[in-house]
Coordinates of C-alpha atoms in Angstrom, one line a residue:
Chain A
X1 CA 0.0 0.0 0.0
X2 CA 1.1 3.7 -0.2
X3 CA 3.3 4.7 2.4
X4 CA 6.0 7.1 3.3
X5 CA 8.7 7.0 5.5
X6 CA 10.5 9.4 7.3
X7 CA 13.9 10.5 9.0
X8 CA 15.3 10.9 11.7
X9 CA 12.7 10.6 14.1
X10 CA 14.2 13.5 16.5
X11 CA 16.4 16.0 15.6
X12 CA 18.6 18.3 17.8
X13 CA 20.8 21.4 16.9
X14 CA 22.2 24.0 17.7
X15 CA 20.7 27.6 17.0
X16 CA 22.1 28.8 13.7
X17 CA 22.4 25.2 12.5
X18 CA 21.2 23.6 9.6
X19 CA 18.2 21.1 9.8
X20 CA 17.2 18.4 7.2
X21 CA 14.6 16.0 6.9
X22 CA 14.1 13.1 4.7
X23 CA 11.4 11.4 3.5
X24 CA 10.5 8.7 1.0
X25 CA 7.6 7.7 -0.8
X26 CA 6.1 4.4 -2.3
X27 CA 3.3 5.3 -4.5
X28 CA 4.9 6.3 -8.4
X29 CA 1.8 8.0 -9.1
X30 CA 2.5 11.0 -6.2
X31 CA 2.9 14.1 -7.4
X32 CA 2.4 16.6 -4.5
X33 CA 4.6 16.4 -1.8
X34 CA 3.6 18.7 1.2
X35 CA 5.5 19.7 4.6
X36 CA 3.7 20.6 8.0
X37 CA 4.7 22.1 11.1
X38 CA 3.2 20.6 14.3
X39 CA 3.0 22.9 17.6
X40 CA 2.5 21.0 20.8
X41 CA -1.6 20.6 20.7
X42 CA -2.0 22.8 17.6
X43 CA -3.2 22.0 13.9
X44 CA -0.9 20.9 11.2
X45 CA 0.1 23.9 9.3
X46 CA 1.7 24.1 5.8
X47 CA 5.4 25.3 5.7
X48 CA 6.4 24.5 1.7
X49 CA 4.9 21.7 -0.6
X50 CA 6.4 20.9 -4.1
X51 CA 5.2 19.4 -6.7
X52 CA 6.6 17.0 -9.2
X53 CA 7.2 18.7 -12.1
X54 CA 9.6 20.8 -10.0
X55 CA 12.8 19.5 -8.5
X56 CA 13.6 22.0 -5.9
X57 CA 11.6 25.1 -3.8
X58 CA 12.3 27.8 -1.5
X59 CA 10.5 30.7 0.7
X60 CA 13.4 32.4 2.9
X61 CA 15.2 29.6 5.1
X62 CA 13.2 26.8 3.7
X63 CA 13.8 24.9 1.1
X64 CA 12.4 21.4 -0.6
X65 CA 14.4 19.3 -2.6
X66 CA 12.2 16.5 -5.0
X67 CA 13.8 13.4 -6.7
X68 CA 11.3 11.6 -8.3
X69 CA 13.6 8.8 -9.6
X70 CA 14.7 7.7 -6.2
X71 CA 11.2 8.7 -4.8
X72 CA 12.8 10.9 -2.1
X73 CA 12.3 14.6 -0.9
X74 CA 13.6 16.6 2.0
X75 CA 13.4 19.6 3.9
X76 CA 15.9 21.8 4.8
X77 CA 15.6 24.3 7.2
X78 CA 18.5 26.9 7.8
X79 CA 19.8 29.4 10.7
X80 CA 17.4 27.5 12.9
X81 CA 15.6 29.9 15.6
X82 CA 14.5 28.5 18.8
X83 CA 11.0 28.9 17.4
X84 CA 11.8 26.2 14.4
X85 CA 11.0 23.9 17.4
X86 CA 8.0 21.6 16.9
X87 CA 7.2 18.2 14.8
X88 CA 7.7 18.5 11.4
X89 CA 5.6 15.7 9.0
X90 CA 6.3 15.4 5.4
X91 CA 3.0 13.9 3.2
X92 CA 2.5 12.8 0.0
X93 CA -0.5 13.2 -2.3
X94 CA -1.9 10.6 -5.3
X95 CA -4.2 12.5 -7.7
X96 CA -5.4 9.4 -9.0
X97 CA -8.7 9.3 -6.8
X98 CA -8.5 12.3 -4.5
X99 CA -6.1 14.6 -2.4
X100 CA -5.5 12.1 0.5
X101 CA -2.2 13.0 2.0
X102 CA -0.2 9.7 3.4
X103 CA 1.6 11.4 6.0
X104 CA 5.6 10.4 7.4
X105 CA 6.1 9.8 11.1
X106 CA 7.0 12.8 12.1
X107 CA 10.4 14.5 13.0
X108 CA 10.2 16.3 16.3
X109 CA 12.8 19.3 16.3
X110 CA 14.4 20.7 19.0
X111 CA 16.7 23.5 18.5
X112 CA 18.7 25.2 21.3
X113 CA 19.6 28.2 21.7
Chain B
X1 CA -7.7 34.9 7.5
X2 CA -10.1 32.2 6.8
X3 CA -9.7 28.9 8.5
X4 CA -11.3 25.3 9.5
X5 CA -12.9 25.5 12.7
X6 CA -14.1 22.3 14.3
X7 CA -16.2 21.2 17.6
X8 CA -16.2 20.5 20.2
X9 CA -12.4 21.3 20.6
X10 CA -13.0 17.8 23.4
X11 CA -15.3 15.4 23.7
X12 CA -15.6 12.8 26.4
X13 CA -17.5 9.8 25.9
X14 CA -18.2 6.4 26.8
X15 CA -17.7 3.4 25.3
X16 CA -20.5 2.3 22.6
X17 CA -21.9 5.5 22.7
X18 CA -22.2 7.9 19.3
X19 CA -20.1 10.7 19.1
X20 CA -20.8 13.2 16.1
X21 CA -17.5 15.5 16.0
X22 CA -18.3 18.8 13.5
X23 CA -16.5 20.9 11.2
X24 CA -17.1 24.1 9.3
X25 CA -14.9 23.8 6.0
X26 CA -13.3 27.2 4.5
X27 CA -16.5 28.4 2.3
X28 CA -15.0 28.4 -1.0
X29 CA -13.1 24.8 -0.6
X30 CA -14.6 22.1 -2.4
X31 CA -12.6 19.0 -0.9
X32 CA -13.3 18.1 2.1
X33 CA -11.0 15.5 4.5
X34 CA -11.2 13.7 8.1
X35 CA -7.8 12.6 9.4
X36 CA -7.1 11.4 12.7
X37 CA -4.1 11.6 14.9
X38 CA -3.2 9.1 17.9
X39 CA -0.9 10.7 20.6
X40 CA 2.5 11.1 19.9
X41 CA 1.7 9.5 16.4
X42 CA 1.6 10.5 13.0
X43 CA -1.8 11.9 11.1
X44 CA -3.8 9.4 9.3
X45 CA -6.6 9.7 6.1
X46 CA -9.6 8.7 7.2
X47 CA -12.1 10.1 4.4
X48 CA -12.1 12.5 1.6
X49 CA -15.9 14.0 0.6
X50 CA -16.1 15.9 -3.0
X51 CA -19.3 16.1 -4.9
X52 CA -21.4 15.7 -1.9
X53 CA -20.2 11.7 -1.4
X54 CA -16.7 9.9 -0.4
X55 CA -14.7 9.7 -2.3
X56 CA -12.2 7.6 -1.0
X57 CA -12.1 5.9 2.0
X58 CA -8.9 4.5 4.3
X59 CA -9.4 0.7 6.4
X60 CA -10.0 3.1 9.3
X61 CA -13.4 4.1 8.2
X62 CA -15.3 1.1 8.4
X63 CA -19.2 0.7 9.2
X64 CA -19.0 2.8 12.5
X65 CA -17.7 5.7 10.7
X66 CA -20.3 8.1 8.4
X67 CA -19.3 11.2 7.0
X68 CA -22.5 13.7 6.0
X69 CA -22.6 17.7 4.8
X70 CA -26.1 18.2 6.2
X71 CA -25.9 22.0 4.8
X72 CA -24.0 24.1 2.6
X73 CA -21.4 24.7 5.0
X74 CA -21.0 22.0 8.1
X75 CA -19.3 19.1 7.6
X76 CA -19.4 16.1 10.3
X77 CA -17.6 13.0 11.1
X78 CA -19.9 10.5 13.0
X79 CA -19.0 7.1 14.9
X80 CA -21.8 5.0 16.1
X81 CA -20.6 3.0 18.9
X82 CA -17.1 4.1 20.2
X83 CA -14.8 2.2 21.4
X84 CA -11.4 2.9 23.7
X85 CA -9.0 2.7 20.2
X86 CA -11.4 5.6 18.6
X87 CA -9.2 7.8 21.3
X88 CA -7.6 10.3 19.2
X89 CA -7.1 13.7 17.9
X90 CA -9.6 14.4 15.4
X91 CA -9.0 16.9 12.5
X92 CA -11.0 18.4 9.3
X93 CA -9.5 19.7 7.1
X94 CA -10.3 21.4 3.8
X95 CA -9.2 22.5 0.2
X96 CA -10.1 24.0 -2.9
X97 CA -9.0 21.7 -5.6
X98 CA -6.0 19.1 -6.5
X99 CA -2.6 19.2 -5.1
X100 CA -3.3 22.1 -3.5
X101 CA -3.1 23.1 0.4
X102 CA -5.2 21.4 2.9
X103 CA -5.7 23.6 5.8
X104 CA -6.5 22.0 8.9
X105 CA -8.7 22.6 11.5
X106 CA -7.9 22.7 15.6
X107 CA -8.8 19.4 16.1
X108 CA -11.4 17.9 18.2
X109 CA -9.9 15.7 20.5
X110 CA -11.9 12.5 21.5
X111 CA -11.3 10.4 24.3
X112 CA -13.6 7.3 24.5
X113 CA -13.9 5.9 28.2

């Protein structure tokens, strides 16, 4: 079945640091590739997404990186802030029937100052 | 800025009782999603709803499970006869077309007794 996997599980740095994620997907036939942020108790909200006609994205000190060969993306977050803290999930979408996002574990970040 | 808002933000309920958990979609959005979050776990698809019917359905959502847009603008998740494993973080969440954002809503969570 679809599924997508995704590592490390934790992450700790250093303020200023670097951060990257990966994730990898299963189903061929994804072709939009969504990242959330996850405050303690709060909604899933939507950092950057890519899609797959597009190998790489960025908005300020995110960016998204796409290879549809390997079926494998990652986030990259840099000069980490204290407030870059939270659980980050990566999700990927099949437009074959609908929208459904299969969601990665998680990757709970901790970044300290 | 519009948003997903969902009630009750927690419901407490007893085992084999029905619990209908409610949802107010952005107004515009015509995709319509119930995903479902276990503590400390990552966010599962339960059901998508475009067209006024599912349109796809996960091996969560079986028999004890309906979905129903009684109007033009609530959208509700209902479970007939809860049991302790229904225990979960609850979210809506909405969009208006493919492969594009799905904003969440708060959540509701449910905690079956």
């Amino acid at each position: 079945g679809e599924n997508v996997e995704q590592h490390p599980s934790t992450l700790s740095v250093q303020e200023g640091d670097s951060a990257v994620i990966k994730c990898t997907y299963s189903d061929s036939a994804s072709n939009y590739f969504p990242w959330y942020k996850q405050e303690l108790g709060k909604r899933p909200q939507l950092i950057i997404d890519i899609r797959s006609n597009v190998g790489e994205k960025k908005d300020q000190r995110i960016a998204v990186t796409l290879n549809k060969t390997a079926k494998h993306f990652s986030l990259h977050i840099t000069e980490t802030q204290p407030e870059d803290s939270a659980v980050y999930f990566c999700a990927a979408s099949s437009s074959y029937n609908t929208d459904k996002l299969i969601f990665g574990t998680g990757t709970r970040l901790q970044v300290f100052p | 800025e519009p948003e997903v808002t969902q009630t009750p933000s927690h419901q407490v309920t007893q085992m084999g009782q029905e619990v209908i958990l409610r949802c107010v979609p952005i107004s515009n959005h015509l995709y319509f999603y119930w995903y479902r979050q276990i503590l400390g776990q990552k966010v599962e698809f339960l059901v998508s709803f475009y067209n006024n019917e599912i349109s796809e359905k996960s091996e969560i959502f079986d028999d004890q499970f309906s979905v129903e847009r009684p109007d033009g603008s609530n959208f509700t998740l209902k479970i007939r006869s809860t049991k302790l494993e229904d225990s979960a973080m609850y979210f809506c969440a909405s969009s208006d077309g493919r492969n594009t954002e799905a904003f969440f809503g708060q959540g509701t969570r449910l905690t079956v007794v």
